[in-house]
Short mmCIF file of C-alpha atoms and ligand atoms in Angstrom, two decimals:
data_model
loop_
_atom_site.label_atom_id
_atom_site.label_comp_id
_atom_site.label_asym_id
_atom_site.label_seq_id
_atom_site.Cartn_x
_atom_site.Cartn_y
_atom_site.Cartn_z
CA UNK A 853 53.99 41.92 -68.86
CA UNK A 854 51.57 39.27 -69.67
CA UNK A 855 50.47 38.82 -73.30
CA UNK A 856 47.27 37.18 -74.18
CA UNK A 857 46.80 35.67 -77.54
CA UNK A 858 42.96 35.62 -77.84
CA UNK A 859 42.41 38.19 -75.28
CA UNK A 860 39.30 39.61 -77.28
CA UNK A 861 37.31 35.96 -77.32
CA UNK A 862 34.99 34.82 -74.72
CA UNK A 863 37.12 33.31 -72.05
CA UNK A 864 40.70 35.38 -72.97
CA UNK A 865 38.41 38.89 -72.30
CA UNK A 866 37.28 37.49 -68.93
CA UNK A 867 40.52 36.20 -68.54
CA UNK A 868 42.07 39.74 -69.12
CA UNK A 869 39.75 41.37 -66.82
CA UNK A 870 40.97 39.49 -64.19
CA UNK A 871 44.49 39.83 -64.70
CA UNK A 872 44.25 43.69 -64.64
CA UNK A 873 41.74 43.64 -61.82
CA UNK A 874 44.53 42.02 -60.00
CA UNK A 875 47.54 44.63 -61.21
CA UNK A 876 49.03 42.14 -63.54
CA UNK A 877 50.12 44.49 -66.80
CA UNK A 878 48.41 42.79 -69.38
CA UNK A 879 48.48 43.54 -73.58
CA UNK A 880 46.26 41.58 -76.25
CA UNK A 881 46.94 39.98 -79.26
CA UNK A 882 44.15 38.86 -81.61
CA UNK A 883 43.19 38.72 -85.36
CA UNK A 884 39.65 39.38 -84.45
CA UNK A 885 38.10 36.23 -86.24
CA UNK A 886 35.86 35.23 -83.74
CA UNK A 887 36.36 38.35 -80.93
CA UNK A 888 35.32 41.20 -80.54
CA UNK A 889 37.51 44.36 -79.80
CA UNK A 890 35.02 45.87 -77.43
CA UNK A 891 35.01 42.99 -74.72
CA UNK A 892 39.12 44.47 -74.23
CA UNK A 893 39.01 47.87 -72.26
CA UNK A 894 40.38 50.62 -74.72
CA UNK A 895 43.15 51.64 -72.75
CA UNK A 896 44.98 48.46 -72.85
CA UNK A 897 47.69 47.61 -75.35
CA UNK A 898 45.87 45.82 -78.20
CA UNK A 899 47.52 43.89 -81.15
CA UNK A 900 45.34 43.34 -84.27
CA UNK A 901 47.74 40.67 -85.51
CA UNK A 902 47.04 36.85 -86.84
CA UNK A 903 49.30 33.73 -85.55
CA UNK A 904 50.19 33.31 -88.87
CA UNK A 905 51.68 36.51 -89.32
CA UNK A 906 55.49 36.05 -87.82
CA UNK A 907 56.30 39.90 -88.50
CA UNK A 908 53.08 40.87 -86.50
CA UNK A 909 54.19 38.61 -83.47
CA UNK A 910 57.85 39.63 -83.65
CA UNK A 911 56.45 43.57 -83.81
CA UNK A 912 54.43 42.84 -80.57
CA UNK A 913 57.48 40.62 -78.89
CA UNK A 914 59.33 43.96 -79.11
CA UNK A 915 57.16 46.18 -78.29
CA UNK A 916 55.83 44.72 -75.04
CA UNK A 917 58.52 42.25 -74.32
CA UNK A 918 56.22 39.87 -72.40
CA UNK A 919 57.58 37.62 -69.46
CA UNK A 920 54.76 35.30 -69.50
CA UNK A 921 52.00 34.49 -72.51
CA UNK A 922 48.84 32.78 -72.14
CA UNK A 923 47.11 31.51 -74.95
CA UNK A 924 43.88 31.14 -75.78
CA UNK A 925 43.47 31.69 -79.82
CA UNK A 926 42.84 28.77 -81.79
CA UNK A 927 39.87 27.94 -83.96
CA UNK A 928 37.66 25.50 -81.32
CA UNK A 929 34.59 24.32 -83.27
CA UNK A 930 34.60 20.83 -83.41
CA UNK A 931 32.01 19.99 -86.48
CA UNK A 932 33.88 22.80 -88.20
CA UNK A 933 37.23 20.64 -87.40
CA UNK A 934 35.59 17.63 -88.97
CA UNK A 935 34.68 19.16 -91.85
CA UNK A 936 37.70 21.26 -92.56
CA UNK A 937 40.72 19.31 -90.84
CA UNK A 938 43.49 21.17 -92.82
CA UNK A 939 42.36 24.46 -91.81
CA UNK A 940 41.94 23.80 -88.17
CA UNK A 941 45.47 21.52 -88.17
CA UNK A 942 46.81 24.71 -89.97
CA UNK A 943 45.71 27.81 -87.60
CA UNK A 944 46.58 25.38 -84.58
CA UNK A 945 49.46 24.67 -84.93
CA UNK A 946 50.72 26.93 -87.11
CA UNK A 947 49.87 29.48 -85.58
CA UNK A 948 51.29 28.20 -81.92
CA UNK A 949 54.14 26.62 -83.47
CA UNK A 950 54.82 30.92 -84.62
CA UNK A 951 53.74 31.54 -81.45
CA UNK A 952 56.35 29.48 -79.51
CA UNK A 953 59.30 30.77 -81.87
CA UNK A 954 58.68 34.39 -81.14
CA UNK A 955 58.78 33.48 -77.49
CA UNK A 956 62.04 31.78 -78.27
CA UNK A 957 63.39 34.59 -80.27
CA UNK A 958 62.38 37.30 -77.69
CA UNK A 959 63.51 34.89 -74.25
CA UNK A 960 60.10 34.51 -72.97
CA UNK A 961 59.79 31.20 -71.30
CA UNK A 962 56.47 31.00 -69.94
CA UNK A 963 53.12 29.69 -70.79
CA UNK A 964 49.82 29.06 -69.76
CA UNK A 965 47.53 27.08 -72.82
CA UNK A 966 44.37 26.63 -72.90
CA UNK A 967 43.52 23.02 -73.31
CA UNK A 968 40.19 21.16 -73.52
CA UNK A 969 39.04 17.81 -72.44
CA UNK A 970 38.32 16.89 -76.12
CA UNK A 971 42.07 15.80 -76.17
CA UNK A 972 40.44 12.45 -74.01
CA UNK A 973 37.94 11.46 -76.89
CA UNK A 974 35.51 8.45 -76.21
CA UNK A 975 35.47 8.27 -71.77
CA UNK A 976 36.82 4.87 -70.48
CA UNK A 977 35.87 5.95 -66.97
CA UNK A 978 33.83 8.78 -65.88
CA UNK A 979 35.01 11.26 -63.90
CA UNK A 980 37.88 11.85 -66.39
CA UNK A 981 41.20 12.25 -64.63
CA UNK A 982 44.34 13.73 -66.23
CA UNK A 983 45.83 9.88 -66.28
CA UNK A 984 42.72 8.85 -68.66
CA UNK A 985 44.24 7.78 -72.22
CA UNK A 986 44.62 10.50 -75.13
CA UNK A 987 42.36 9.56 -77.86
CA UNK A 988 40.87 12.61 -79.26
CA UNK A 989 38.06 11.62 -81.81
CA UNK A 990 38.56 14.80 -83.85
CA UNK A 991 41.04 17.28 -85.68
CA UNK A 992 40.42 19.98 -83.08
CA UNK A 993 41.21 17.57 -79.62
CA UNK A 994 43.74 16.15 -82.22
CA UNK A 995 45.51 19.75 -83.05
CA UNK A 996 45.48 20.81 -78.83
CA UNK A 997 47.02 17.60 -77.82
CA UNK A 998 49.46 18.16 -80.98
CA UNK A 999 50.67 21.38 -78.79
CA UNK A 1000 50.75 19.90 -75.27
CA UNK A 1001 53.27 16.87 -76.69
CA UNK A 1002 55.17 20.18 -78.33
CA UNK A 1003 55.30 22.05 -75.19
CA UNK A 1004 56.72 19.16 -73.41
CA UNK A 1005 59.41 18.77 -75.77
CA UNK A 1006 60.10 21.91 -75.26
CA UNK A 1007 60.05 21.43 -72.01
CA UNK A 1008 62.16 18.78 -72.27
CA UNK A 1009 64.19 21.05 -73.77
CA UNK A 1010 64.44 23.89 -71.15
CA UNK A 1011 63.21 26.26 -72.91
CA UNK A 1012 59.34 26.53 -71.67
CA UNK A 1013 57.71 26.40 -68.75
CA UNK A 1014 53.96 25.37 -69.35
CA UNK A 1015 50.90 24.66 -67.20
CA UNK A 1016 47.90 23.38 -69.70
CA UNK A 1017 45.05 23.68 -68.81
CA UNK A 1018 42.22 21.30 -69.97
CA UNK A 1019 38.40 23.06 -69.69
CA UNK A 1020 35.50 20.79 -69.72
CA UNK A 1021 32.67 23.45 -71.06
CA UNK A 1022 33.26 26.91 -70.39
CA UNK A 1023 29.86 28.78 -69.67
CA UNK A 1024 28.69 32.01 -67.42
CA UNK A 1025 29.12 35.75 -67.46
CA UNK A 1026 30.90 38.01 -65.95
CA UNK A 1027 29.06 38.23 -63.05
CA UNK A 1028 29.36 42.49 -63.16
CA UNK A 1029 27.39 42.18 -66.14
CA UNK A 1030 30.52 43.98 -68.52
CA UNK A 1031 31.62 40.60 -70.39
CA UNK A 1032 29.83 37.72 -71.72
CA UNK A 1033 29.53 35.07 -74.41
CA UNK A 1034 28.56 36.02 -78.10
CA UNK A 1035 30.35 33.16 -80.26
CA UNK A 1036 29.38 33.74 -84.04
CA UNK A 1037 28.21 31.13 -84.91
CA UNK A 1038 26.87 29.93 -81.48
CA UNK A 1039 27.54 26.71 -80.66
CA UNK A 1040 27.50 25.94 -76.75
CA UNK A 1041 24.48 25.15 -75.28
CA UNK A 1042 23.73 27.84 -72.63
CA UNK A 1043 23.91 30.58 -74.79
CA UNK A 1044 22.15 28.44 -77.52
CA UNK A 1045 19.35 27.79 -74.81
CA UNK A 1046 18.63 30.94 -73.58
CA UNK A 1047 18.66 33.00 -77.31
CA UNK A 1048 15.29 30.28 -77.46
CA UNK A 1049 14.47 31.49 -74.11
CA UNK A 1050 14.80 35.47 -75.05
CA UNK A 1051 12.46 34.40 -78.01
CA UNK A 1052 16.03 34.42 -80.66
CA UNK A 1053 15.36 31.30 -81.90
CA UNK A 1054 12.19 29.09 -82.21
CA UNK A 1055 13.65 26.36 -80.71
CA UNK A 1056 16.79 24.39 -79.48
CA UNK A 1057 17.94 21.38 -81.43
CA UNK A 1058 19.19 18.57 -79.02
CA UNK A 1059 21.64 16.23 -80.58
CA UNK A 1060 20.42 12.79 -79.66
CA UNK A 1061 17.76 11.51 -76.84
CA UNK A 1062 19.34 8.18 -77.10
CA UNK A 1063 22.14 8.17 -75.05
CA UNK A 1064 22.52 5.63 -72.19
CA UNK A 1065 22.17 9.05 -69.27
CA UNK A 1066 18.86 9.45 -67.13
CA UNK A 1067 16.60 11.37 -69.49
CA UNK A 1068 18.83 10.20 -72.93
CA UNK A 1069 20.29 13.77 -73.08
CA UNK A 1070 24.14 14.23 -73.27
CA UNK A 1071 26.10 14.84 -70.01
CA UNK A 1072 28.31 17.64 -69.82
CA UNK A 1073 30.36 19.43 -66.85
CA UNK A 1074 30.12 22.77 -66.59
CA UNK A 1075 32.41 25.20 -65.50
CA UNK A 1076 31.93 29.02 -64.94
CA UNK A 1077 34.46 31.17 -66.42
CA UNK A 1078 34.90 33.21 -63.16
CA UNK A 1079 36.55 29.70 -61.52
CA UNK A 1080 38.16 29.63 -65.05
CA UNK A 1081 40.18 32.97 -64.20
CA UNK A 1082 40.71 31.80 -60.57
CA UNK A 1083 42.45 29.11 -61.88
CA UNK A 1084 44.01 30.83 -64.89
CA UNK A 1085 45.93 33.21 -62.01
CA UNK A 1086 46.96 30.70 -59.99
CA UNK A 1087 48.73 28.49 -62.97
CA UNK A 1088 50.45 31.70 -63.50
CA UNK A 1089 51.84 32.62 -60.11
CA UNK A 1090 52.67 28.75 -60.27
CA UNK A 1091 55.05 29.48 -63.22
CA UNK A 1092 55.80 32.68 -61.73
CA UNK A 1093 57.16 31.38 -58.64
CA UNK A 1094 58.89 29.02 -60.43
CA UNK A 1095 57.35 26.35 -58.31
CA UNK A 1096 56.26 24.34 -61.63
CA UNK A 1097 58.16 23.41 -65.15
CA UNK A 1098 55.08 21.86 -66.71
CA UNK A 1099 51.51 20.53 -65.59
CA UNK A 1100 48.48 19.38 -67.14
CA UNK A 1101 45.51 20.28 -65.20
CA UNK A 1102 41.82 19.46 -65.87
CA UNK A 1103 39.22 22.32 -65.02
CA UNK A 1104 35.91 20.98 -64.47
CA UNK A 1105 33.30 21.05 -61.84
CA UNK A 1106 33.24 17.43 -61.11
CA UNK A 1107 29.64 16.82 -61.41
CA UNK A 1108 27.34 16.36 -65.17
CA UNK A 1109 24.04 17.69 -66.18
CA UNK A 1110 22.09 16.55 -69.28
CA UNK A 1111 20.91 18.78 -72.08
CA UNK A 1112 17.31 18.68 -70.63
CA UNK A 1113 18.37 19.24 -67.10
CA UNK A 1114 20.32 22.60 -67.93
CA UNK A 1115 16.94 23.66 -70.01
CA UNK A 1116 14.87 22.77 -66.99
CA UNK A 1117 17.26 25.13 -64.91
CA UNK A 1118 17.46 28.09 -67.69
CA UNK A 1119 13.39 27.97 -67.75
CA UNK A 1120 13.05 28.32 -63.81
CA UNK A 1121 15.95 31.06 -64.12
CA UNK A 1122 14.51 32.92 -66.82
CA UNK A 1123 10.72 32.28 -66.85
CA UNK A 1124 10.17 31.78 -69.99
CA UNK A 1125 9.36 28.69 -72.06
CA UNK A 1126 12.01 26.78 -73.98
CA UNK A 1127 11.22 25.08 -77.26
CA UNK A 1128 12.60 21.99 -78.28
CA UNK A 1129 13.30 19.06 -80.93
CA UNK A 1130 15.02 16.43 -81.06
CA UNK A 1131 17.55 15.61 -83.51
CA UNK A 1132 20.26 12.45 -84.43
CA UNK A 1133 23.54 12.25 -82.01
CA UNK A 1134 25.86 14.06 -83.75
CA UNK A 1135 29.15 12.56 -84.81
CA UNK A 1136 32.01 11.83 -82.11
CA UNK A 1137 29.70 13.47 -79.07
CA UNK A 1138 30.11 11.21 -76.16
CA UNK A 1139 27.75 10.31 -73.97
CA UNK A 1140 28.91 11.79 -70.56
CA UNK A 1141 31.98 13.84 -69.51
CA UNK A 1142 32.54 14.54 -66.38
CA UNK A 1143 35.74 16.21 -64.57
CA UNK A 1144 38.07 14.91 -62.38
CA UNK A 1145 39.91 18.47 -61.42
CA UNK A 1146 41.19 16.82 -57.62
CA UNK A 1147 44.82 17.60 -58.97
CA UNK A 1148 44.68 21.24 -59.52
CA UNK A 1149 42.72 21.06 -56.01
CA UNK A 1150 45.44 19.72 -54.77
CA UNK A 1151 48.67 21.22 -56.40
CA UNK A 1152 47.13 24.82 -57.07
CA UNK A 1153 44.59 24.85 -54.02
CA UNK A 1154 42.12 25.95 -56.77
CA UNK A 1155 38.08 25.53 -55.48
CA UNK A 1156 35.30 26.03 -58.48
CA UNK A 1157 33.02 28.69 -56.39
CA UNK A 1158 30.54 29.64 -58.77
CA UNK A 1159 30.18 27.18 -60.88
CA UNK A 1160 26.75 26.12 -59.39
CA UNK A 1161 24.32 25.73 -62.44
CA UNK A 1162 21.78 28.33 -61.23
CA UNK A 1163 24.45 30.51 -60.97
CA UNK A 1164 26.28 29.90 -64.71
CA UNK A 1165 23.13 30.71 -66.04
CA UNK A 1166 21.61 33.49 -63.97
CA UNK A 1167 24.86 35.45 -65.16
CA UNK A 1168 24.38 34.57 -68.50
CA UNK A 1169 21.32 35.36 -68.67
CA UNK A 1170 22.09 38.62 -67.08
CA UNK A 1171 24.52 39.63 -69.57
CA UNK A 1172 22.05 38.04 -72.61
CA UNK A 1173 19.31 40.19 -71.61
CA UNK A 1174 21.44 43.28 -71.45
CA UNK A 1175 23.32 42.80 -74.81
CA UNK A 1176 20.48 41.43 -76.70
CA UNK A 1177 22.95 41.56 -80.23
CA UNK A 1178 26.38 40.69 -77.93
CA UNK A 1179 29.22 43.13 -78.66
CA UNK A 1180 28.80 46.27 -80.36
CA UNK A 1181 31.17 45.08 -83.37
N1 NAD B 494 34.61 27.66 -74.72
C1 NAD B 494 34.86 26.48 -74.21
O1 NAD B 494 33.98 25.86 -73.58
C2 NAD B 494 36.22 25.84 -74.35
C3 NAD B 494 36.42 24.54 -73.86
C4 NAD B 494 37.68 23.96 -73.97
C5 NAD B 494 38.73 24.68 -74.53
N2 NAD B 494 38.53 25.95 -75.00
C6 NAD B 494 39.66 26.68 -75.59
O2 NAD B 494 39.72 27.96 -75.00
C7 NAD B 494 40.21 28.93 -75.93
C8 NAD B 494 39.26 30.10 -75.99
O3 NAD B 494 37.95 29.65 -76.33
P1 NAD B 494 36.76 30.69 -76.51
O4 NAD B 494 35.50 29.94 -76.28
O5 NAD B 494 37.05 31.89 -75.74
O6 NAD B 494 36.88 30.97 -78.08
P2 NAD B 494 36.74 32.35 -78.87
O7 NAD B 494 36.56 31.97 -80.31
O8 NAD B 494 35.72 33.22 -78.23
O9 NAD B 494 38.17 33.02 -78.66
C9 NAD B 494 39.28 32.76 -79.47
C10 NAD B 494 39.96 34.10 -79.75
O10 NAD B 494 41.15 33.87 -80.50
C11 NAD B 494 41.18 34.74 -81.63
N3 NAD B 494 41.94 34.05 -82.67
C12 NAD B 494 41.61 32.89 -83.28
N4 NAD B 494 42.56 32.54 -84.17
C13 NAD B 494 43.52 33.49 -84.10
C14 NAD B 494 44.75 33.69 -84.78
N5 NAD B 494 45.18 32.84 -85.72
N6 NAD B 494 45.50 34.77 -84.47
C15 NAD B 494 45.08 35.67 -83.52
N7 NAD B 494 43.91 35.52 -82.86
C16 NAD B 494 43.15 34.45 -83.14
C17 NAD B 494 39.73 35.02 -81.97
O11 NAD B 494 39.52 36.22 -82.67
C18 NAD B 494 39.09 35.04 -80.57
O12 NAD B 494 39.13 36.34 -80.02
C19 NAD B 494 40.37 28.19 -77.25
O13 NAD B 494 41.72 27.83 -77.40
C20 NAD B 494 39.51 26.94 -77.07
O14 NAD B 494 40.00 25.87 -77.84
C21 NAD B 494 37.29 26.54 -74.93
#
C-alpha cells in the first residue's frame, strides 16, 4: 500500500492516477487546504487529516499500514514563505517531521519527497546539476532542503530509504482531460496565462523585463506532470527493489523558455490574445533556471516525453477550457 500525503493537490492527484492506473494500491491523506477532494476518485481510501495532527496520521498508519509513502503536502508559495516564514517553517517541517515518526512508529521505511529546485537559490551555472551548491534564497527552498538533510540522517540512520525528487516547474494536464491545475490562489504562470487567454483576467503581470535573458523575461524549465509521474514510479520501484537507500534527483526538461516565449506559445495554442504589463522583478526570482536531470537519465532510465511546450499547454488548456471554475469544491 502506497500512501500519498497531498494526494488531492495538483501533482499528488496526477500522481495517484498513475499509481492506480498501474495496479499500485494507493490511499490519500490530505487536510484539503489547497486540494480538492474531487481530483481523488471516490472509491479510493481518503484521509481528511492535517500533518499536524499525530492522532490522525497514527489512525491512517493503522488502518492502511502503508509500505511505501510519497509525499507531496507542504505549503509551496514562495512570496507567501517570505512573508510568513514561521508558518511555512512550521507546516514543513512539522508536519514531515510527524510524518516521518508515524512511519517510524508503524515500520514503514520508504519514501519518495517531493523536492524543488528552489533548494539551489541564486544559479552559479546554468543547467543546474544536483552537485550545484544549496543556497535557497527563501523560507520555503529553506524548509525542503531542511527535510532532505533530515531524511539523510535518517538515512544515515537505517531507518529510511528516500529518493527526493527536485521539480523545476511543474505544468500540464492530464492529458485525458480528468485532472488539471486549479491552485487557489494561482500562482504559476501557465495557468496564470491562459485564465488571461480564456478572458479570466484582463491581463498577466510579468515580474521584471530586465533580466539579462533574450527578450528580459525570466527563464524557467518546464516540466509536464505526465513525465513527473513517469518518474515518480520509477523512484518507487527503485526503493522497491531495494536497488537505492537514498538519491536526490532533479526533474527538469533541460531546456528554458522566457515568460514572453511561453505567452507567444499559449496565444498560437489557444487563439486568443494575451494581455500584458510589466511589473518590478520580484524579490529572490532568478534570472534563468534550467535543469540538469542527466542523473535520473542515467540511474532511473527516466526520458521527459511530453514535456514539449506546445504540448504542456495544449493539455492545459484542454482541461482549462473544460473546467472553466477548476474542481467542483
Ligand atoms: N507545482 C510545482 O511546480 C512544484 C515545483 C517544485 C516542488 N513542488 C512541490 O510539490 C508538492 C506538490 O505541489 P502542488 O503544486 O501539487 O501543490 P498543491 O498545493 O496543489 O498540493 C499540496 C497538497 O497538500 C495538501 N496539504 C498541504 N498541507 C497539508 C498538511 N499539513 N496536511 C495534509 N495535507 C496538506 C493540500 O491540501 C494539497 O492537496 C509540494 O510539496 C511542492 O512544494 C511543486
Amino acid at each position: 500500500m502506497i500512501l500519498v500525503t497531498g494526494g488531492a493537490g495538483y501533482i499528488g492527484s496526477h500522481i495517484v492516477k498513475e499509481l492506480t492506473g498501474r495496479g499500485y494500491k494507493t490511499a490519500v491523506l490530505d487536510n484539503l487546504s489547497t486540494g480538492h477532494r474531487a481530483s481523488v476518485p471516490e472509491e479510493l481510501s481518503f484521509f481528511t487529516a492535517d500533518l499536524l495532527d499525530k492522532e490522525a496520521l497514527d489512525r491512517a498508519f493503522e488502518t492502511i499500514r502503508p509500505g511505501t509513502v510519497m509525499h507531496f503536502a507542504a505549503k509551496s508559495i514562495v512570496p507567501e514563505s517570505i512573508s510568513r516564514p514561521l508558518d511555512t517553517f512550521y507546516q514543513n517541517l512539522t508536519g514531515t517531521m510527524n510524518l516521518l515518526s508515524a512511519m517510524q512508529k508503524h515500520g514503514t521505511g520508504k519514501m519518495v519527497f517531493s523536492s524543488t529546485a528552489a533548494v539551489y537559490g541564486e544559479p552559479a551555472d546554468v543547467p543546474i546539476n544536483e552537485e550545484h551548491p544549496l543556497k535557497p534564497t527563501n523560507p520555503y527552498g529553506e524548509s525542503k532542503l531542511f527535510i532532505e538533510k533530515i531524511m539523510s540522517r535518517l538515512a544515515d540512520s537505517g531507518s529510511l530509504q528516500y529518493i527526493s525528487l527536485r521539480y523545476f516547474n511543474a505544468a500540464g494536464a492530464d492529458p485525458d482531460g480528468h485532472l488539471g491545475e486549479d491552485h487557489r490562489p494561482e500562482t504559476h504562470l501557465v495557468p496564470l496565462i491562459l485564465a488571461a487567454a480564456a478572458g479570466k483576467k484582463d491581463d498577466l503581470l510579468i515580474y521584471g523585463n530586465d533580466y539579462p535573458t533574450a527578450d528580459g523575461t525570466a527563464v524557467r524549465d518546464y516540466i509536464h506532470i505526465s513525465d513527473l509521474a513517469s518518474a515518480h514510479i520509477l523512484a518507487l520501484e527503485a526503493l522497491l527493489k531495494g536497488s537505492k537507500t537514498r538519491s536526490v534527483y532533479n526533474l527538469g526538461n533541460e531546456r528554458g523558455y522566457s515568460v514572453m516565449e511561453v505567452i507567444k506559445k499559449a496565444k498560437k495554442v489557444t487563439g486568443k490574445n494575451i494581455n500584458f504589463r510589466f511589473g518590478p522583478r520580484r524579490e529572490g526570482d532568478p534570472s534563468t533556471l534550467v535543469a540538469g536531470s542527466g542523473r535520473i537519465k542515467k540511474e532511473l532510465k527516466w526520458q521527459a516525453r511530453h514535456s514539449d511546450l506546445e504540448n504542456i499547454i495544449e493539455t492545459a488548456w484542454k482541461w482549462h477550457q473544460e473546467n472553466p471554475h477548476g474542481y467542483r469544491d
